[in-house]
Coordinates of N, CA and C in Angstrom, one line a residue:
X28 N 3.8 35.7 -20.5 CA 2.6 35.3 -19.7 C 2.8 33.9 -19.2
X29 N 2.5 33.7 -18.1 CA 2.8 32.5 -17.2 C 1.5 31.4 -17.5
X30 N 1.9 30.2 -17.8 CA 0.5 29.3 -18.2 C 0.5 28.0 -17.1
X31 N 1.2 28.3 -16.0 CA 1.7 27.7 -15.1 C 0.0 27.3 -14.3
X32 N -0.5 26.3 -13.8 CA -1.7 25.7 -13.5 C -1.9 25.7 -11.5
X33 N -2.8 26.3 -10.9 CA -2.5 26.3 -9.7 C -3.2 24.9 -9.3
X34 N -3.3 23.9 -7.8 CA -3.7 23.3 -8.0 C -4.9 23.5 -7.1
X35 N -5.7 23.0 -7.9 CA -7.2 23.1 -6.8 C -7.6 22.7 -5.5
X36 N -6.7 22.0 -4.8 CA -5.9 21.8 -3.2 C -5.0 22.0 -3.3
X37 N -4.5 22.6 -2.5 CA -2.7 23.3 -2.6 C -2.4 22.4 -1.5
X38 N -0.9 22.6 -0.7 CA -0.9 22.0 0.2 C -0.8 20.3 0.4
X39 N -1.0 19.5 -0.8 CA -1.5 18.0 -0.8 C -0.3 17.2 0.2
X40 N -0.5 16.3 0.6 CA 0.3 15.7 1.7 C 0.5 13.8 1.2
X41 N -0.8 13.6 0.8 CA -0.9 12.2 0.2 C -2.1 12.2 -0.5
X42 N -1.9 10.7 -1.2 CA -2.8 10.1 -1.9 C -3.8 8.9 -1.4
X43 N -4.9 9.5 -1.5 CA -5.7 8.6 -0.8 C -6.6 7.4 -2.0
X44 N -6.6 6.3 -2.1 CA -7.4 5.5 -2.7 C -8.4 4.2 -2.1
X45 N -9.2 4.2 -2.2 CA -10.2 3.4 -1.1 C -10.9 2.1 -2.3
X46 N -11.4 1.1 -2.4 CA -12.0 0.1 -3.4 C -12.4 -0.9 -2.9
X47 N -13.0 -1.7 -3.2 CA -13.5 -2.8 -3.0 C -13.0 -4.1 -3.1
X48 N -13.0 -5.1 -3.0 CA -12.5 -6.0 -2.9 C -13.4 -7.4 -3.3
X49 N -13.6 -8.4 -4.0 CA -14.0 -9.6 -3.6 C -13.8 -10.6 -2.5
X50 N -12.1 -10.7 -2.4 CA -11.7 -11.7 -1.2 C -10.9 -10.8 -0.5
X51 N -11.2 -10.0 0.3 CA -10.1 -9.8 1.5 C -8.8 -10.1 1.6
X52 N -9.0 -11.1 2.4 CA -7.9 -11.8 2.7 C -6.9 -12.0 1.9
X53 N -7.2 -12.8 0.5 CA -6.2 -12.6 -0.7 C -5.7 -11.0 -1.1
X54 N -6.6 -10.4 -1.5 CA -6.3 -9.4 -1.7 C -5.3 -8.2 -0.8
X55 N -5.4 -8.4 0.5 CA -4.5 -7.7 1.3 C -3.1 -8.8 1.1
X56 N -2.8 -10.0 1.2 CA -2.5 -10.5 0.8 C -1.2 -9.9 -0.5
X57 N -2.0 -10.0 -1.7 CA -1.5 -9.2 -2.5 C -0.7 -8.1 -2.6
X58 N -2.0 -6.9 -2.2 CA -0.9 -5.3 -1.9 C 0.0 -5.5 -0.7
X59 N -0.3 -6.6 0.2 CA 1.2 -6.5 1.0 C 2.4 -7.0 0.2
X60 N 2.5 -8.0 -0.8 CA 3.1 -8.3 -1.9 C 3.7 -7.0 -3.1
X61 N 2.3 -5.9 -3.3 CA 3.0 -5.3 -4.6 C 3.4 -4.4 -4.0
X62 N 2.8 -3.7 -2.6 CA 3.7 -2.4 -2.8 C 5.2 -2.9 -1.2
X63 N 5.0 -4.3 -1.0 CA 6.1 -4.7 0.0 C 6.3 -4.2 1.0
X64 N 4.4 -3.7 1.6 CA 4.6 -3.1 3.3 C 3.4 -4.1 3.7
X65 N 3.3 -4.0 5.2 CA 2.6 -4.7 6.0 C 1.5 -3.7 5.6
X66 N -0.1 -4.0 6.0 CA -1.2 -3.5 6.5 C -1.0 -2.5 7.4
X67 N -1.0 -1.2 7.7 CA -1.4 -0.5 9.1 C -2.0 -0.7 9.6
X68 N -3.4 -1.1 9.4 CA -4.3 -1.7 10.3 C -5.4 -2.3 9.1
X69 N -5.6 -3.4 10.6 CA -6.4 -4.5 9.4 C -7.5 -5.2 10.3
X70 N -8.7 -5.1 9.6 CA -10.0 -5.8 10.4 C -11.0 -6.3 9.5
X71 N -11.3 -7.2 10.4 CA -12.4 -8.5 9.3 C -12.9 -7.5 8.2
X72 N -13.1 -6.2 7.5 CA -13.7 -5.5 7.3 C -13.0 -4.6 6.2
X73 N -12.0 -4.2 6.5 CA -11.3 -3.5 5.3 C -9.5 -3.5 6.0
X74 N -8.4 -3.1 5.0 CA -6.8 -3.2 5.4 C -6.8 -2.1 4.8
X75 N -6.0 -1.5 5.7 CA -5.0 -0.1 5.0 C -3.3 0.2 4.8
X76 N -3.0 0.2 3.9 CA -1.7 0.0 3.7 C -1.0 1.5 3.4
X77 N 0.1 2.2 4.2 CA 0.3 3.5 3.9 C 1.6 2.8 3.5
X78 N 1.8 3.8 1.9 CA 3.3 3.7 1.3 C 3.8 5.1 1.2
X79 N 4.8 4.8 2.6 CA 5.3 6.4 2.2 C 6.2 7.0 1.0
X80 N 6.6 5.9 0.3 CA 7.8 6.7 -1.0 C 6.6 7.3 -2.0
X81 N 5.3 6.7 -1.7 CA 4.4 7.1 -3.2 C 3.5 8.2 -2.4
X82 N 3.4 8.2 -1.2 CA 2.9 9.4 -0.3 C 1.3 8.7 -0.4
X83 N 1.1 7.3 -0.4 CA -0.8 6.5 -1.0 C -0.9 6.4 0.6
X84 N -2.1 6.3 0.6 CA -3.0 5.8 2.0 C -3.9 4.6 1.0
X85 N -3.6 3.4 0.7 CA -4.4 2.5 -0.2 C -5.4 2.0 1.4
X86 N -6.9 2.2 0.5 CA -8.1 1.3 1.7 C -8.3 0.1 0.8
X87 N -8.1 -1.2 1.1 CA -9.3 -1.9 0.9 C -10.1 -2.6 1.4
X88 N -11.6 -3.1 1.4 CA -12.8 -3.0 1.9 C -13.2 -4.3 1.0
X89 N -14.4 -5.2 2.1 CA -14.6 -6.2 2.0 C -16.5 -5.8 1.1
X90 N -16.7 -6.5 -0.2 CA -17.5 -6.2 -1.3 C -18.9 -6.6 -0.1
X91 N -19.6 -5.4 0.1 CA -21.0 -5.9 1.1 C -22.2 -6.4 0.2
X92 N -21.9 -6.1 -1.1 CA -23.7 -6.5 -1.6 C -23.1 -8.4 -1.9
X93 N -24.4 -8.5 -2.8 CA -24.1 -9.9 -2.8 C -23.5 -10.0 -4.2
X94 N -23.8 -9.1 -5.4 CA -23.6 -9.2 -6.3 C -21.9 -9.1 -7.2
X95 N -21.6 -9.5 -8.1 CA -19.9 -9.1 -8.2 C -19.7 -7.8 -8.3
X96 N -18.7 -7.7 -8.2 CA -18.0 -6.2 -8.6 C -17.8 -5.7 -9.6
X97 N -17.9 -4.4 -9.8 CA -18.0 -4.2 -11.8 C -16.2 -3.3 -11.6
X98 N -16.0 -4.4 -12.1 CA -13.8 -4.2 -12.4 C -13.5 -3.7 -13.5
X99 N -15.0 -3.5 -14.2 CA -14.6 -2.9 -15.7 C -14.6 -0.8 -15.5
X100 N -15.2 -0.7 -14.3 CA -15.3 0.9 -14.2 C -13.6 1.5 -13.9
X101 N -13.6 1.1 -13.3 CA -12.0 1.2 -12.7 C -10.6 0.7 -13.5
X102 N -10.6 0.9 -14.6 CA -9.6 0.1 -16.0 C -8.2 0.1 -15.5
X103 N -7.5 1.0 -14.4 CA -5.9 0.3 -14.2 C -5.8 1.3 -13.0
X104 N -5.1 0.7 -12.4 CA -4.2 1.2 -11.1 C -2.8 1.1 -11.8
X105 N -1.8 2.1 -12.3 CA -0.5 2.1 -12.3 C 0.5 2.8 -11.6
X106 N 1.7 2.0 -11.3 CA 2.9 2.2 -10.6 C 4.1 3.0 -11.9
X107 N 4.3 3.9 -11.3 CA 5.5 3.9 -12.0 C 6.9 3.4 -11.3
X108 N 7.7 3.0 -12.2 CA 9.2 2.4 -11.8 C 10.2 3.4 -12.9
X109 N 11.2 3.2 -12.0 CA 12.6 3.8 -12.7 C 13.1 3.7 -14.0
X110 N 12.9 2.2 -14.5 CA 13.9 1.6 -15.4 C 12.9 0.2 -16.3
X111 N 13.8 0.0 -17.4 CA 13.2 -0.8 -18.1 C 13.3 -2.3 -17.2
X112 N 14.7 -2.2 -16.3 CA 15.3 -3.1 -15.7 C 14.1 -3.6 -14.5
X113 N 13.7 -2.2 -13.9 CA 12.9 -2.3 -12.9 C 11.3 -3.1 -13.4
X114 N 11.2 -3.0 -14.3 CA 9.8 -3.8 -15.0 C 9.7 -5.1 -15.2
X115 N 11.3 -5.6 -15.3 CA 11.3 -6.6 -15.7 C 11.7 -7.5 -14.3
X116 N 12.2 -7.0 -13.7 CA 12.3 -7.9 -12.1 C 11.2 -7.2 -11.2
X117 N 10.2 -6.8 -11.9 CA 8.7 -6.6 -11.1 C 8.2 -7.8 -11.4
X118 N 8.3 -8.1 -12.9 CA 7.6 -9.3 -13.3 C 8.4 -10.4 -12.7
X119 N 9.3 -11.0 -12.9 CA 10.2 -11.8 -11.7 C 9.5 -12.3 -10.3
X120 N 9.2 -11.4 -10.1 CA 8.9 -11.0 -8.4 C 7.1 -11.8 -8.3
X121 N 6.6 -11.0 -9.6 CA 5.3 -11.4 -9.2 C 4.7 -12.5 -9.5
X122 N 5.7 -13.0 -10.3 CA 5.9 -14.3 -11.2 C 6.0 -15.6 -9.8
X123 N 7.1 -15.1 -9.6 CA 7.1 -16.1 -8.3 C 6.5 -15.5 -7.0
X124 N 5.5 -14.6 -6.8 CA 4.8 -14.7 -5.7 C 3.1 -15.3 -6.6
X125 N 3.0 -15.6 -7.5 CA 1.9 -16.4 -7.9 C 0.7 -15.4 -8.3
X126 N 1.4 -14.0 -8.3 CA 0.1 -13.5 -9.3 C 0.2 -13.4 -10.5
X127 N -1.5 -12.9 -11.2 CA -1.6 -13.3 -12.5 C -1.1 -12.2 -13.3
X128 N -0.6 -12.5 -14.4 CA 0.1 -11.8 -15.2 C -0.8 -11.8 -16.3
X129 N -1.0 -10.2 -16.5 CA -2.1 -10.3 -18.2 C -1.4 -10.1 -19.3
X130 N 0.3 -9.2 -19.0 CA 0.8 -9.0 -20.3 C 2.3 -8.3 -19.7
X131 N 2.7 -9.7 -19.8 CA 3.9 -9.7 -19.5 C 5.3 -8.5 -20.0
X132 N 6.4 -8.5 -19.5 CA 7.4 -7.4 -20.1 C 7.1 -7.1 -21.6
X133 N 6.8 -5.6 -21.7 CA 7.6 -5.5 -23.0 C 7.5 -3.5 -23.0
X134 N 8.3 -3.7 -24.6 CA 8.7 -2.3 -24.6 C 6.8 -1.6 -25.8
X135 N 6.5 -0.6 -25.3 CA 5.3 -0.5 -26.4 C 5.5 1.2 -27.0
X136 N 5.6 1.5 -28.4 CA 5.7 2.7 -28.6 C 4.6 3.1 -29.5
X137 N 3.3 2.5 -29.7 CA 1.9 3.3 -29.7 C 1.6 4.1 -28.7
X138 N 1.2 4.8 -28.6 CA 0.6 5.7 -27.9 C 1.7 6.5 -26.7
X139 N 1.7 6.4 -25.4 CA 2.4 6.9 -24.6 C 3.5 5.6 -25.1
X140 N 5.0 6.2 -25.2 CA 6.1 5.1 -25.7 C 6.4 4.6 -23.7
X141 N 6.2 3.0 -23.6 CA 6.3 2.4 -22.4 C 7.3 1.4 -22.2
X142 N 7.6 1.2 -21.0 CA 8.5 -0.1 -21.3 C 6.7 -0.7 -20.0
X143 N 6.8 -1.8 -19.8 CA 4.8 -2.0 -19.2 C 4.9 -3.3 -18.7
X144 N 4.4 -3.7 -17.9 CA 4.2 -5.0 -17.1 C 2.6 -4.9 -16.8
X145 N 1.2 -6.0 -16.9 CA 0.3 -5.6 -16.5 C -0.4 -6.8 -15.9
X146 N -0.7 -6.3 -14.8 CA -1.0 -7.6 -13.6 C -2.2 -7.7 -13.4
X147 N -2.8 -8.7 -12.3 CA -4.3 -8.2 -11.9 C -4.3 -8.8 -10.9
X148 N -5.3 -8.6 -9.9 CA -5.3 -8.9 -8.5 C -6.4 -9.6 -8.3
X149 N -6.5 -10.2 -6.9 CA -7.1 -11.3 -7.0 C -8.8 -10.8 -7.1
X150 N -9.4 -9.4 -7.1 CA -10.6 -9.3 -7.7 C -10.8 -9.0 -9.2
X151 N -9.7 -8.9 -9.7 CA -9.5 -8.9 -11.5 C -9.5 -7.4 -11.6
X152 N -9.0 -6.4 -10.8 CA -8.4 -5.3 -11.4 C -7.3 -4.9 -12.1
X153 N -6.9 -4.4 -13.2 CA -5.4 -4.3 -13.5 C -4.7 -3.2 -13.0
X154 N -3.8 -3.7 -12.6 CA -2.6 -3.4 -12.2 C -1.2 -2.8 -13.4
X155 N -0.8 -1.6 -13.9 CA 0.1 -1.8 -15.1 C 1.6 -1.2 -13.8
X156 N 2.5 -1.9 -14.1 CA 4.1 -1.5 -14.0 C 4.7 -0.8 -15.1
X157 N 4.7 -0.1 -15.3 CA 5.5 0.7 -16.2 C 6.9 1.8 -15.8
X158 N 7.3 1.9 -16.8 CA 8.7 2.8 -16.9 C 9.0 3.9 -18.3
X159 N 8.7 5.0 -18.3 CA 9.1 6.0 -19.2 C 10.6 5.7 -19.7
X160 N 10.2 5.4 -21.1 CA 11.5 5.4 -22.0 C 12.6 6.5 -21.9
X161 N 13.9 6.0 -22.0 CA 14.9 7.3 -22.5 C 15.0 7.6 -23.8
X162 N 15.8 8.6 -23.9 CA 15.5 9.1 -25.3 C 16.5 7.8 -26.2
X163 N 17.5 7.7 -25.4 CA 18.5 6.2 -26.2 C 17.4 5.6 -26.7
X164 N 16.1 5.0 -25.8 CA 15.5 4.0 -25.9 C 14.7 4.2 -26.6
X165 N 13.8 5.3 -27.0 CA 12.8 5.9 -28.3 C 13.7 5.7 -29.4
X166 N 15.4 6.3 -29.6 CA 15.3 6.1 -30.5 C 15.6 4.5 -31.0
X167 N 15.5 2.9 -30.5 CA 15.3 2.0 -30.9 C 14.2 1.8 -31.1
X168 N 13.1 2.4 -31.2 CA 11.8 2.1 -32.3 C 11.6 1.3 -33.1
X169 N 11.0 0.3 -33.6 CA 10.8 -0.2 -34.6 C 10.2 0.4 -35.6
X170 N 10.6 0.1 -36.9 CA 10.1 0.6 -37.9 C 8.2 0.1 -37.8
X171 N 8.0 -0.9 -37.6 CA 6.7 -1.1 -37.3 C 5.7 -1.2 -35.8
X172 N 6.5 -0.5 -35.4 CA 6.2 0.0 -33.7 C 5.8 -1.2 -33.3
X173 N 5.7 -2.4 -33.5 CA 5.7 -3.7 -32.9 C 5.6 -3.8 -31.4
X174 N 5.0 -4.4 -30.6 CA 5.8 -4.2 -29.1 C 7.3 -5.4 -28.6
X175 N 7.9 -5.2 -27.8 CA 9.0 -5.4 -28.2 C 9.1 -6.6 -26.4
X176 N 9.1 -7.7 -26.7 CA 9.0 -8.4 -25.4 C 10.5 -8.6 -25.0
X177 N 10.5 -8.2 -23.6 CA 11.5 -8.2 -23.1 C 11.8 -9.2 -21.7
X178 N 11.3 -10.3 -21.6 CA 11.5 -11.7 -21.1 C 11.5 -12.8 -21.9
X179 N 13.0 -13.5 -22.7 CA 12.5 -14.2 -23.6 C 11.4 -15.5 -23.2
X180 N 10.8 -15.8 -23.9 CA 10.0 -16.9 -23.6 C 8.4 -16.4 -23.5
X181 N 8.6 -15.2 -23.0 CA 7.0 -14.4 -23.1 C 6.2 -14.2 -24.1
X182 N 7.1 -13.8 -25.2 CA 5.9 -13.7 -26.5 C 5.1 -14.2 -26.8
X183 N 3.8 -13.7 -27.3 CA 2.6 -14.6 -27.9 C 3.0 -15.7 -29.1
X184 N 2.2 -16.8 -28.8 CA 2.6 -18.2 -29.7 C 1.5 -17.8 -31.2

């Protein structure tokens, strides 16, 4: 018996994601930084950025009320990358383009086993970089599942 799942749109073409913004400008800004394409089109009003390797149509849109934005409903936007390698010259990258870093390289094997980078943008949304472990790399586990920082100098003091 087949437990195979159909999908509830067939046919899908891309990924569409639309949000809010505090600053604009910084913020486009930004995703022209993390995902490394220009705006498609951009007006005092909202930028749209299409990344075709991840098939996204990302909108973002300038916050119209007066009040802040609640950045707690929306808990992460994540990328996946290739490699443990690739996580760690994300942080490199983002390190020296001046964004904030919430938690820097490392390897984590609570829960989903990660190798994780996690960012935030300039309206305080997080952002996680991550990379699925190999099996080489599960089996270096710590006996106390510790997380395992993989830029020296990054560890908590």
């Amino acid at each position: 018996m087949s437990t195979e799942l159909s999908p509830l749109v067939p046919d899908r073409q891309e990924f569409h994601l639309s949000f809010r913004v505090a600053d604009l400008a910084r913020s486009t800004a930004f995703y022209r930084d993390f995902f490394g394409v220009e705006p498609k089109q951009q007006t005092a009003r909202f930028s749209t950025f299409i990344v075709p390797d991840l098939r996204l149509n990302l909108v973002i849109l300038v916050n119209d009320r007066e009040e802040p934005l609640d950045t707690y409903s929306l808990y992460h936007v994540g990328l996946g990358v290739a490699s443990k390698e690739a996580v760690i010259a994300a942080y490199h990258r983002a390190v020296a383009a001046g964004a904030e870093v919430v938690k820097p390289p490392r390897s984590t094997w609570r829960g989903t086993p990660l190798h994780e980078l996690w960012l935030r943008d300039p309206t305080g949304y997080n952002l996680e970089v991550y990379a699925r472990m190999t099996e080489a790399e599960l089996a270096e586990m710590p006996a106390d599942q510790e997380p395992v920082f993989l830029v020296p100098g990054t560890e908590p003091k």
